[in-house]
XYZ file of C-alpha atoms in Angstrom:
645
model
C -23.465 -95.475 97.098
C -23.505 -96.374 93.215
C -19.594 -96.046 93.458
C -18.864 -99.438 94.308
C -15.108 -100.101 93.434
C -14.496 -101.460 96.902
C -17.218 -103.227 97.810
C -20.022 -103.319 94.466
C -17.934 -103.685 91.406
C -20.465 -106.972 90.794
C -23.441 -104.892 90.332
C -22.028 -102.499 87.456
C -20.146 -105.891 86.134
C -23.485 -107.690 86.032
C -25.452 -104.646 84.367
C -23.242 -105.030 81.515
C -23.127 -108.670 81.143
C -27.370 -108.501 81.305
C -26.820 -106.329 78.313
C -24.597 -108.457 76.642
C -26.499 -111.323 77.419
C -29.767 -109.281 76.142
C -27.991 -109.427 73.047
C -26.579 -112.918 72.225
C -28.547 -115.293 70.404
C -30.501 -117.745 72.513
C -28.472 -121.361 73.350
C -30.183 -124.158 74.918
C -29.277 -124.309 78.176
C -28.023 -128.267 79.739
C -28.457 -129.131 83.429
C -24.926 -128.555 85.158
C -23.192 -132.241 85.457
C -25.791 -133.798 82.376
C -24.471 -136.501 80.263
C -22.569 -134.919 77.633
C -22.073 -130.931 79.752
C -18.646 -129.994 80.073
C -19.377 -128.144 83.298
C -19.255 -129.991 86.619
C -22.353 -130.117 88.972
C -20.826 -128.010 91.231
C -17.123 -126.355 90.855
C -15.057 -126.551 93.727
C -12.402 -123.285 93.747
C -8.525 -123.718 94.815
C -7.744 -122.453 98.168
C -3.895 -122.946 98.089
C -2.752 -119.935 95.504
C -4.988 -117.608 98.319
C -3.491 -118.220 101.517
C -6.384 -118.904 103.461
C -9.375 -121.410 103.200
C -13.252 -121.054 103.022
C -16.242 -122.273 105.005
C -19.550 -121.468 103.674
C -22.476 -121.114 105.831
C -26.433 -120.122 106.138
C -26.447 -118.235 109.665
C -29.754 -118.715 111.209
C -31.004 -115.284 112.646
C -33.883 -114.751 115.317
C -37.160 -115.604 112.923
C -35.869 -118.493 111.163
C -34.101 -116.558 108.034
C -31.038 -117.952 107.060
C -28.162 -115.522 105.794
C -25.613 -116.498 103.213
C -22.364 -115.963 105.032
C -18.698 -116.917 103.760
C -15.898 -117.256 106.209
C -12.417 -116.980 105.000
C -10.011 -118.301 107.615
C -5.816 -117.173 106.565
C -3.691 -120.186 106.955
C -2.907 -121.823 110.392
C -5.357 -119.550 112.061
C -5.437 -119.649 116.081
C -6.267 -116.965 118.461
C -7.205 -114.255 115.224
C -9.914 -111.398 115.453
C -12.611 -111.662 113.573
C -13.678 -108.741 110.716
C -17.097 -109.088 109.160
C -18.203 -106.802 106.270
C -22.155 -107.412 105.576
C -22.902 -106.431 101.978
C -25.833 -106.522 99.669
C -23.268 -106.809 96.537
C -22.846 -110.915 96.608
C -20.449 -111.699 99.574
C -19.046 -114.648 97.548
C -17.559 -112.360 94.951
C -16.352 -109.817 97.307
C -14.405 -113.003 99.363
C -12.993 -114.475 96.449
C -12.372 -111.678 93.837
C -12.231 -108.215 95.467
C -8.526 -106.974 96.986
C -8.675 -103.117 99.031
C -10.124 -103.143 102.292
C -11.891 -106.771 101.590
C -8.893 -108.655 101.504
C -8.611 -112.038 102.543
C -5.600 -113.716 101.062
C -2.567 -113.139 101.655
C -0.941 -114.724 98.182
C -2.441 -111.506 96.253
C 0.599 -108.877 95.123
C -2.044 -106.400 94.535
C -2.903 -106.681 98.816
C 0.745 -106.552 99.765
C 1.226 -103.736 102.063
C -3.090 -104.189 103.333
C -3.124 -103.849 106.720
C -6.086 -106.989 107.179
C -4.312 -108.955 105.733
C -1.095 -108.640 107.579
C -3.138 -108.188 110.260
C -4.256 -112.479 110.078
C -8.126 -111.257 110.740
C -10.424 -113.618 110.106
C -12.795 -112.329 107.716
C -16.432 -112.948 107.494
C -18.684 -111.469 104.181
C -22.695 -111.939 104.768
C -25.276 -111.003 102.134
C -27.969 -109.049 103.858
C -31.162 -110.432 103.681
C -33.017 -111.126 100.745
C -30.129 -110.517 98.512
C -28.205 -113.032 96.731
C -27.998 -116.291 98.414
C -29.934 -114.804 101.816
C -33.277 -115.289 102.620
C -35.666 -112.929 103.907
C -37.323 -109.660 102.008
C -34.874 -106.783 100.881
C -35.370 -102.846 101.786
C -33.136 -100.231 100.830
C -30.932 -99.047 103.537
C -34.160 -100.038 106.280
C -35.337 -97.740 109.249
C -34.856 -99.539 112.903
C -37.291 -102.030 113.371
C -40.583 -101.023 114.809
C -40.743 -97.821 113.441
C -43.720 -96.576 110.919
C -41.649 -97.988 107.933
C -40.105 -100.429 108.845
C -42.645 -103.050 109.903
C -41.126 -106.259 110.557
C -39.486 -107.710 113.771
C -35.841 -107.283 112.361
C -33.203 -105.024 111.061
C -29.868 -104.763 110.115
C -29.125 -104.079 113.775
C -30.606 -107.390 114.687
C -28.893 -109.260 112.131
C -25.052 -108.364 112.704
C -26.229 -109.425 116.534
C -27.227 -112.288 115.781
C -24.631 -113.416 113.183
C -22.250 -111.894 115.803
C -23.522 -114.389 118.400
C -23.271 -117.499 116.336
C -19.804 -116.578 115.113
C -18.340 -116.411 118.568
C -19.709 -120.068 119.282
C -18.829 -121.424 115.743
C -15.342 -120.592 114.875
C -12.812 -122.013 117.414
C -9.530 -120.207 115.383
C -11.317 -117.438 116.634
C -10.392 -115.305 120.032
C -14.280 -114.306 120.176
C -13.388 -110.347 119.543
C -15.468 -109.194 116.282
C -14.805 -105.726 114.047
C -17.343 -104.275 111.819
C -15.905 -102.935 108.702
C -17.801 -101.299 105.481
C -17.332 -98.640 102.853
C -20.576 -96.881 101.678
C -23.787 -99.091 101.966
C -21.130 -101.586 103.716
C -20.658 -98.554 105.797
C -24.151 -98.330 107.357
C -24.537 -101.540 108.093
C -21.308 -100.949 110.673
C -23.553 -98.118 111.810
C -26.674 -100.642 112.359
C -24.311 -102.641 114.331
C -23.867 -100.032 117.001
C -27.915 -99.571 117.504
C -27.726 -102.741 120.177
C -24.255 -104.329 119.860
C -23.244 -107.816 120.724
C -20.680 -108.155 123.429
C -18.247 -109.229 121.265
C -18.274 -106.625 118.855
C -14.696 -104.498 120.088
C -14.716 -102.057 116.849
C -16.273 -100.701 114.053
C -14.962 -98.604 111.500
C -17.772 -97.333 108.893
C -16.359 -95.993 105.860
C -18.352 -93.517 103.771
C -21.345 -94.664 105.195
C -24.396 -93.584 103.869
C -25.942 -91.579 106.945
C -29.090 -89.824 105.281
C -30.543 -89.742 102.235
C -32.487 -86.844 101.826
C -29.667 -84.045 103.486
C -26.462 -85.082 101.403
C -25.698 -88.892 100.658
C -27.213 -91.241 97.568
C -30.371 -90.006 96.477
C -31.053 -86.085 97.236
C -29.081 -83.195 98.649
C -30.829 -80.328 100.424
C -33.886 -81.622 98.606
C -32.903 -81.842 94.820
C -32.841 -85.124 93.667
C -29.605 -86.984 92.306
C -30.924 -88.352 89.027
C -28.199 -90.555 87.795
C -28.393 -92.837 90.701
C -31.767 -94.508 89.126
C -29.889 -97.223 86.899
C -28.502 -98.172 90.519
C -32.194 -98.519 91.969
C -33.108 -100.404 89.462
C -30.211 -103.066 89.689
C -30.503 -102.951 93.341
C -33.795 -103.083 93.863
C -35.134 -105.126 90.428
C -34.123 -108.212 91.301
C -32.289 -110.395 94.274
C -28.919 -110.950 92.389
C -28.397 -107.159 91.665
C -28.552 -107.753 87.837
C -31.058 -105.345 86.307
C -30.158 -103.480 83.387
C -30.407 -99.649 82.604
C -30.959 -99.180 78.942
C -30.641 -95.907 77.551
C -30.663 -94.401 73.958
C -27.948 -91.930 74.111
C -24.413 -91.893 74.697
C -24.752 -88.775 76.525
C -26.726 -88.879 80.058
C -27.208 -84.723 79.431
C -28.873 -85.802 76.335
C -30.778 -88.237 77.645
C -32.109 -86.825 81.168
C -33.088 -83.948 78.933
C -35.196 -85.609 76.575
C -36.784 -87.722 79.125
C -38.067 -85.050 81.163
C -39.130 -85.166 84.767
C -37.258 -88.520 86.626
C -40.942 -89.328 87.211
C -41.780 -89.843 83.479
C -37.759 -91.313 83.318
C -38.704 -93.716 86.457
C -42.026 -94.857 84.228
C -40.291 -95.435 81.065
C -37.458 -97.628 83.013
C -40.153 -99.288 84.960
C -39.045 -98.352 87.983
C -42.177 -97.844 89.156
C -42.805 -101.338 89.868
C -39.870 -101.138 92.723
C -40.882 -100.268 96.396
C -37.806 -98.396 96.990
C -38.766 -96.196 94.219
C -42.644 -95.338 94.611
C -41.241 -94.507 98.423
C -38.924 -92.085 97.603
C -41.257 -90.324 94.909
C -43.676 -90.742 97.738
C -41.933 -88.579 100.001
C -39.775 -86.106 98.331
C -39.242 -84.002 101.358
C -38.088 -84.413 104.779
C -40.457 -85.852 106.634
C -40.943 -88.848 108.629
C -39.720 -91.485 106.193
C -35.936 -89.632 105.678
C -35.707 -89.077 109.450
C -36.397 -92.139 111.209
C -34.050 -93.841 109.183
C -30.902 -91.314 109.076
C -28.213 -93.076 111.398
C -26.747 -89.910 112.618
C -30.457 -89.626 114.548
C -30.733 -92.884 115.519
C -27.522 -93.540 117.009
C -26.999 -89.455 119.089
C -30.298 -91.790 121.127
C -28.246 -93.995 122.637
C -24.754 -94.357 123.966
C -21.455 -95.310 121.965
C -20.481 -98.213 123.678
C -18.004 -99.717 120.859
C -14.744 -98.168 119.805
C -15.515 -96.434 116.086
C -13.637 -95.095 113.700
C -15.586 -92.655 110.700
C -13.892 -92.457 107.626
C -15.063 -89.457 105.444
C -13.773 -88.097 101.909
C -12.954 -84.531 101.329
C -14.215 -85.099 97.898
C -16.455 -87.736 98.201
C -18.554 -87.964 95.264
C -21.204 -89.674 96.724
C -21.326 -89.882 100.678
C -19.535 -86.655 101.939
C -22.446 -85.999 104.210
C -22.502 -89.307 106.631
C -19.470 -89.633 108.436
C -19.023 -85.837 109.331
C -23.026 -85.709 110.252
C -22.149 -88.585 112.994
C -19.589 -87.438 114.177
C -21.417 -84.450 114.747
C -24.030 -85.925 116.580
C -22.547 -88.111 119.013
C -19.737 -85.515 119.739
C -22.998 -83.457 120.727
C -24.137 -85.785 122.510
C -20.798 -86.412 124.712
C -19.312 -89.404 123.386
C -16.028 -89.760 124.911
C -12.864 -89.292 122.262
C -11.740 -92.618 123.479
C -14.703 -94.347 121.764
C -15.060 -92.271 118.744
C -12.402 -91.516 116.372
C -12.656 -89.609 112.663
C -10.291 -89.999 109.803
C -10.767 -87.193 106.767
C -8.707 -87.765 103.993
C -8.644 -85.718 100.198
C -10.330 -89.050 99.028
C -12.852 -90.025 96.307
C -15.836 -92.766 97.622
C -13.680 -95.265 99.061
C -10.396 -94.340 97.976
C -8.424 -94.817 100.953
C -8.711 -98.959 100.769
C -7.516 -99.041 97.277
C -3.854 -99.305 96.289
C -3.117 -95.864 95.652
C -4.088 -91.755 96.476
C -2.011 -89.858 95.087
C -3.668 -87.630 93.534
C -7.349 -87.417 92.501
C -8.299 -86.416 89.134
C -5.090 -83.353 88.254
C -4.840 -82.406 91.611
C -1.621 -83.999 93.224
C -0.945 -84.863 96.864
C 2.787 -85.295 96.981
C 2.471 -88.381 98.524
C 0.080 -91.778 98.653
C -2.732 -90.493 101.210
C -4.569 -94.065 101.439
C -1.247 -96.077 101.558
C 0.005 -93.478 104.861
C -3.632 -93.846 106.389
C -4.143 -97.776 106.214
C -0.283 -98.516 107.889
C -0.647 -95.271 110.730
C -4.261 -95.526 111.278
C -6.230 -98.323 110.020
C -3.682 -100.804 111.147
C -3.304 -99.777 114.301
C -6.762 -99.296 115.201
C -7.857 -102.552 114.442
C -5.298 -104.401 115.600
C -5.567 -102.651 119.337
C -8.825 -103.923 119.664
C -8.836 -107.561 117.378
C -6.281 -108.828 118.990
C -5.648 -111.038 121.958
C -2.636 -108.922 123.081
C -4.101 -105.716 122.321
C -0.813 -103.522 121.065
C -0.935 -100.127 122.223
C -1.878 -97.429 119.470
C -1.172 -94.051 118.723
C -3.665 -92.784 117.009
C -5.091 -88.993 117.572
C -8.816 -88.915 118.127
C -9.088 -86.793 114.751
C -6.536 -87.549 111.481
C -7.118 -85.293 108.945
C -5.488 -84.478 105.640
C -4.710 -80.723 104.883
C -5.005 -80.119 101.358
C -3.251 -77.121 99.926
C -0.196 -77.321 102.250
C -1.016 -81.373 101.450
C -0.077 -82.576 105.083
C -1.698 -84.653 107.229
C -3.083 -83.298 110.551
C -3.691 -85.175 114.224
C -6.421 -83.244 115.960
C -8.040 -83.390 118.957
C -11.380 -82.812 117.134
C -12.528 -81.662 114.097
C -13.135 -78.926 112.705
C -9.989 -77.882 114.083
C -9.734 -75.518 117.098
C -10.427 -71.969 116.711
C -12.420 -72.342 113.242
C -14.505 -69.473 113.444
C -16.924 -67.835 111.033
C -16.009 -64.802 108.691
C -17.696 -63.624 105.969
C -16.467 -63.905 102.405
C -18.970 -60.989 100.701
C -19.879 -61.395 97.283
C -20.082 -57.766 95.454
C -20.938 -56.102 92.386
C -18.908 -56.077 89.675
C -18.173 -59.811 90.081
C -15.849 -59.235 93.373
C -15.803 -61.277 96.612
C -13.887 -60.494 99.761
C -13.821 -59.955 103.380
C -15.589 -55.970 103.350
C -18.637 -55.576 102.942
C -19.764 -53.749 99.770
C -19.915 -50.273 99.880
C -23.048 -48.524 98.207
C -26.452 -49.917 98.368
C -27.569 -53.328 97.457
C -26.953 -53.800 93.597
C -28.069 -56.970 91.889
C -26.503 -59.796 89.639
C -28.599 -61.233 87.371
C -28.635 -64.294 84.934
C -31.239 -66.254 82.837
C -31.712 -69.968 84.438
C -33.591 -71.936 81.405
C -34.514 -75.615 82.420
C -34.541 -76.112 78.566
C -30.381 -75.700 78.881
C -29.682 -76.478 82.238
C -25.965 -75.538 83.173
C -23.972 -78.707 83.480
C -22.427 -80.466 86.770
C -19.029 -81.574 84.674
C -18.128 -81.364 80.917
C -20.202 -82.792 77.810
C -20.812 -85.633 76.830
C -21.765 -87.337 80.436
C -21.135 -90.609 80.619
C -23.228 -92.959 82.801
C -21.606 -93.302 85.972
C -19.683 -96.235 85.667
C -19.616 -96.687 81.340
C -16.249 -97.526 79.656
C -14.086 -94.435 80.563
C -16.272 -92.804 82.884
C -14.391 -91.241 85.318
C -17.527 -90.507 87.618
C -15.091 -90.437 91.087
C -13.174 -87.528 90.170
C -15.691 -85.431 88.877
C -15.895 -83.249 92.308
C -12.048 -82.055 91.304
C -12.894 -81.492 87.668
C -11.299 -77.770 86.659
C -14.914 -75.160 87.018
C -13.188 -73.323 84.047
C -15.721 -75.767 82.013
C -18.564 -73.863 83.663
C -17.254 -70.395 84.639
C -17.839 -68.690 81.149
C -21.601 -69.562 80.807
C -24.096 -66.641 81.004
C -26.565 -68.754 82.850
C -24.043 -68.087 86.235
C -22.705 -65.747 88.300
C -18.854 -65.556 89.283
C -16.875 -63.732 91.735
C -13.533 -63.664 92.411
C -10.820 -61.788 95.434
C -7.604 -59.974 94.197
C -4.826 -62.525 94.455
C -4.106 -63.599 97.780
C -1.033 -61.822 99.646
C -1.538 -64.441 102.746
C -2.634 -67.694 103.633
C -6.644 -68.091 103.859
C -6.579 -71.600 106.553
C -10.215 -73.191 106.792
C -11.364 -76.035 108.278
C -15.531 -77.555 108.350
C -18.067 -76.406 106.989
C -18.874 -73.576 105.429
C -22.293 -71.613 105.844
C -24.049 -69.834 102.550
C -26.230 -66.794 103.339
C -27.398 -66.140 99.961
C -30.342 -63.828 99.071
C -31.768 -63.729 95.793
C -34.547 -63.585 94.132
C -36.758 -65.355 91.007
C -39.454 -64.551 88.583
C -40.584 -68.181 89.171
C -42.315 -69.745 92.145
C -39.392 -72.037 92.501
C -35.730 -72.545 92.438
C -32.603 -74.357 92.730
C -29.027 -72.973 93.962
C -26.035 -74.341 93.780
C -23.165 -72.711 95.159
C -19.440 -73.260 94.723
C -16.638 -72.270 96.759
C -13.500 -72.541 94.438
C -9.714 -72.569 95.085
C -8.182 -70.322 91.578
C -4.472 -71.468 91.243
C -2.207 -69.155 89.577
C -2.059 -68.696 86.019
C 0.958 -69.881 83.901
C 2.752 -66.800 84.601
C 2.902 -67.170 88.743
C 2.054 -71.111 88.639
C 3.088 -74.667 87.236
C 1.766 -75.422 84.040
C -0.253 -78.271 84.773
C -2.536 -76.474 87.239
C -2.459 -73.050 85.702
C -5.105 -71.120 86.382
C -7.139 -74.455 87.380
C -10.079 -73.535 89.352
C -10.495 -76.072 91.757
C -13.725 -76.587 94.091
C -13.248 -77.392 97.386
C -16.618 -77.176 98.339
C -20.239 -77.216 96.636
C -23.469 -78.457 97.320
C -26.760 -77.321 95.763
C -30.428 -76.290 97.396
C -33.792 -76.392 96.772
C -35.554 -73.363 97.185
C -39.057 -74.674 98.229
C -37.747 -76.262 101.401
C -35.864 -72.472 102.280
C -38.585 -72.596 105.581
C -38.814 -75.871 106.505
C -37.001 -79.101 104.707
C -40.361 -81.449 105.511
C -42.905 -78.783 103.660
C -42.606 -77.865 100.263
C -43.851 -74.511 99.927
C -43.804 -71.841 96.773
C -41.466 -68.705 96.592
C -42.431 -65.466 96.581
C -42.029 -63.926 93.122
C -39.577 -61.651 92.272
C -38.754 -60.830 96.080
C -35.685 -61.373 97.455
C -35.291 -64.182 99.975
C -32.787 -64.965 102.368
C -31.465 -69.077 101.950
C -29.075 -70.599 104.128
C -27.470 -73.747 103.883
C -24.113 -75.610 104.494
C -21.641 -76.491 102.247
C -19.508 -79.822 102.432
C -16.968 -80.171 105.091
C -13.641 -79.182 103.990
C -9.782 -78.830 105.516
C -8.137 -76.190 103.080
C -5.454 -73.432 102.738
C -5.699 -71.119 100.300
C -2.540 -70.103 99.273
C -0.551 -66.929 98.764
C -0.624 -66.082 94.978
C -4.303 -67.914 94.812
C -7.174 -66.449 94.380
C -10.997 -67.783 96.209
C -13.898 -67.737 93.755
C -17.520 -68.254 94.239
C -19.643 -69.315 91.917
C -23.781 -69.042 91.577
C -26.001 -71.316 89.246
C -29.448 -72.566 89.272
C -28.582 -76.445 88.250
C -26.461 -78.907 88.406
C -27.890 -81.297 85.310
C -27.896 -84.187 84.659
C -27.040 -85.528 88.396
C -29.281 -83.474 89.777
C -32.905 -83.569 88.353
C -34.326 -80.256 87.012
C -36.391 -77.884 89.057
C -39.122 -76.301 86.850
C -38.747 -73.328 88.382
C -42.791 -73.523 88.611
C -44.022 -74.538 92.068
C -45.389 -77.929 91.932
C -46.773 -80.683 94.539
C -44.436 -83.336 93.408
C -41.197 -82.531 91.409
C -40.708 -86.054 90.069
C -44.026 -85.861 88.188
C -43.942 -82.101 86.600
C -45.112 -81.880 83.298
C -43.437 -80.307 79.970
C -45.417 -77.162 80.800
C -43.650 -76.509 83.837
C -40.897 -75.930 83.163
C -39.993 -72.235 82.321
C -37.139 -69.819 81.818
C -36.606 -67.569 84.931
C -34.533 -64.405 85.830
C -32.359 -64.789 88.740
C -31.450 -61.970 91.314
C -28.453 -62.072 93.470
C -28.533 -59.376 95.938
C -24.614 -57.896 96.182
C -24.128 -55.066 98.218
C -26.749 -53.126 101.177
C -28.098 -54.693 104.331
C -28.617 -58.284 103.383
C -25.907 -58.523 100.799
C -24.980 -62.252 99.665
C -22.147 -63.888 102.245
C -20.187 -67.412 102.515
C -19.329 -67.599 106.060
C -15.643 -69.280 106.035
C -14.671 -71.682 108.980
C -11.694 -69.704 109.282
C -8.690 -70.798 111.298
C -6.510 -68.040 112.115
């Protein structure tokens, strides 16, 4: 959600210039238009260079608020669908600055080939209320309306049906049919839509939406919380206009997550605790109530699918991988029809797919431009079936999904694709992994996990997510080799592969271990090893590539909504998923697995002391513990492949 390159590159712009700002000299300020001020009362922007012109409006909703809407109509307009992104990132920058998927002109070079804009949509950009130039109270990413916390009379749900309703009546170039379109936070609120959709709403198309919270999007996965997203709280949630800044004393977020201890005592120092969003979150640091009335995954497998969605999810993306797949999930479970519900799973970074180019991400190439293919033989299409007044027939499969290792693109009838079936990848003493069990009795590996040195998630220094040079989008690509060496792990690794290894979903970790502290973390890593220089190109020699790794918290091993201590020094049994993934190992490869206990500085530390609270442990609790990985015997250590044979 803090990756906002399509639809948020204002709120990381504005954190800056705050800081700048913090630190120029103070200028008497003139009214705008006084005798003697160069600037004008009110500027007036050029339509002509842009291809289209703008009306803005205040779109009164059900209770009286009035949300700050900008309509961009292309040139000679008549009979056009209508595309509306709603956005808590300033909807007048997004109309009149930002090209990908929020294009609106059709003068830009940098939009040329965009499908909206060939396509002649009308777009409409709304801030969401309270934010920017909308009325109304903010919350974060709100539970439906009428639930425990969410209070008020109206949602996000309520909102796009209303604005919805007062488009259709207000915009005569119009021919009354209305898409939803978002990436990320833009991406739930197409999701919101769909709760109790307006008649005219014919699509929606939610792009790495942010689903749930607490299981594997923003702000904690499988219970350990992602630390580095705080500077984005506090610009979010600080003030109306996004413009907060995040002042730290290091150059180095390792350095300075580890110096200011618990994200409680980091929260404090920020002042974060003077945000709702915040005290809720440290309020409720399991899976309870608050995390599950609000996931969208839950709220929508209630009802039926009634509008024509597409789900757009990134193999790699670094921070919504879990939303789209969990959706897609549920309302396939539920029955939805594949002629309302459509997925699209590309080897994409947060949003990649609108911009200009996928190539490659990070090293790792694609041999061709994934997002360019994707927008003209799937995006396009889509919308344009149901946008416009003579509805063109489409071809487009139910499932689209991009194959990486053979790096081809895939139309499936549903995903994961057919036949995926679970086999077990055994890890095994001496550092081996493959598809026999161990022979022998259970053996152990063991490492040291010291909260004082916590392993690291990418390598040193860590820049802030988005600070000059940060190149925070490709990190889940970055080469393990930078990790692989480190005592504080355990590695193992299959002989090199003599035949294809074809997997597609998710795969299932069946790790028991043990620790001499009363609680844990455990991240695990499944890891594509290319060749070495010898067998391989040189680029990518011996590059260890992850294709899939998520991390756990051990306290929530019986039941995600109660925290509850580990036994000490006896082996437990914790089973989790890994990210969703479409993958072929190749012959000549080899597959690694990797074992840590953190994941620092994204990922906050776990003492590795049971506490209540995590966000509020104290300097004393956090201690050096020996970690057991049982290899080998009866409940020997497995990764359960989604293999496709």
């Amino acid at each position: 959600m803090f990756d906002r390159l399509l639809a948020a590159t204002a709120p990381a712009a504005l954190m800056f210039a705050a800081l700048a700002a913090l630190a120029a000299p103070a200028v008497a300020q003139k009214d705008p238009g006084a005798p003697g001020d160069e600037h004008p009362a009110k500027l007036k922007l050029a339509d002509d260079g842009y291809g289209y012109t703008r009306r803005v409006v205040d779109i009164p909703m059900r209770d009286g608020v009035k949300l700050h809407t900008v309509i961009a109509l292309p040139a000679h307009a008549h009979d056009a669908g209508m595309l509306m992104t709603r956005t808590p990132y300033d909807a007048e920058t997004i109309a009149t600055r930002d090209p990908d998927v929020y294009a609106s002109w059709s003068g830009n070079p940098d939009t040329a080939d965009d499908p909206i804009t060939a396509g002649g949509y009308i777009r409409v950009f709304q801030d969401v209320r309270g934010m920017h130039k909308s009325q109304g109270i903010y919350m974060m990413n709100p539970a439906p309306a009428g639930t425990p916390f969410n209070p008020t009379k109206t949602d996000d749900s309520t909102d796009a049906y209303d604005t919805i309703a007062w488009l259709v009546k207000n915009v005569p170039e119009s021919n009354g049919r209305v898409g939803v379109i978002g990436i990320s936070y833009d991406g739930f609120l197409p999701l919101m839509a769909l709760v109790n959709p307006h008649p005219a709403l014919k699509v929606a198309v939610p792009m790495n939406p942010m689903v749930d919270g607490w299981r594997g999007d923003d702000w904690f996965h499988n219970g350990a919380f992602r630390q580095q997203m705080m500077p984005y709280m506090l610009s979010q949630d600080g003030t109306r206009d996004a413009d907060t800044p995040w002042i730290a004393g290091q150059a180095d977020d390792y350095d300075y997550y580890l110096k200011g201890g618990s994200a409680g005592a980091i929260g404090k120092a920020q002042g974060l605790d003077q945000l709702g969003f915040w005290n809720k979150i440290t309020q409720h640091p399991a899976y309870d109530r608050f995390w599950q009335e609000a996931a969208m995954d839950k709220v929508l497998a209630k009802r039926p699918l009634t509008v024509p969605t597409m789900l757009v999810a990134g193999l790699w993306d670094q921070e919504d991988m879990y939303g789209a797949p969990a959706v897609y999930k549920a309302l396939i479970a539920r029955g939805t029809p594949t002629s309302m519900l459509y997925l699209s799973v590309g080897p994409w970074w947060h949003g990649q797919q609108a911009r200009a180019d996928a190539s490659q991400l990070g090293a790792v190439k694609w041999d061709q431009n994934t997002a360019k293919w994707w927008r003209a033989h799937v995006l396009a299409p889509f919308l344009a079936h149901y946008l416009k007044t003579d509805a063109p027939a489409m071809d487009v499969a139910p499932v689209t999904a991009f194959q990486t290792g053979t790096n081809q693109w895939q139309t499936l009838p549903a995903f994961p694709a057919a036949g995926a079936a679970g086999v077990p990848l055994y890890l095994k003493p001496g550092g081996a992994l493959g598809f026999d069990a161990a022979a022998g009795p259970a053996e152990t590996r063991d490492y040291i996990s010291d909260p004082a040195a916590p392993v690291g998630y990418r390598a040193r220094p860590v820049k802030a997510l988005y600070a000059t040079g940060s190149t925070w989008h490709q990190w889940l690509t970055d080469d393990q080799r930078s990790v692989s060496g480190r005592p504080d792990m355990a590695a193992f690794e299959t002989p090199v592969l003599t035949a294809p290894v074809t997997i597609s979903g998710a795969p299932q970790v069946h790790l028991t271990a043990s620790t001499s502290g009363t609680d844990s973390d455990w991240v695990v890593k499944l890891i594509d090893v290319y060749p070495d220089g010898k067998t391989g190109g040189r680029e990518m020699a011996g590059y260890q590539l992850a294709v899939a790794m998520d991390i756990f918290r051990g306290r929530y091993r019986d039941d995600p909504a109660v925290a509850r201590p580990l036994a000490s020094g006896v082996p437990l049994k914790y089973d989790f998923a890994l990210p969703n993934t479409n993958h072929v190992f190749l012959p000549g490869h080899r597959i690694m697995v990797q074992v840590q206990s953190s994941w620092f500085p994204l990922y906050d530390r776990n003492p590795q002391t049971f506490v209540p609270n995590i966000f509020f442990a104290k300097p004393s609790d956090y201690v050096a513990a020996t970690q057991k990985i049982t290899v080998g015997g009866p409940d020997e250590s497995y990764i359960s492949l989604p293999e496709v044979k």
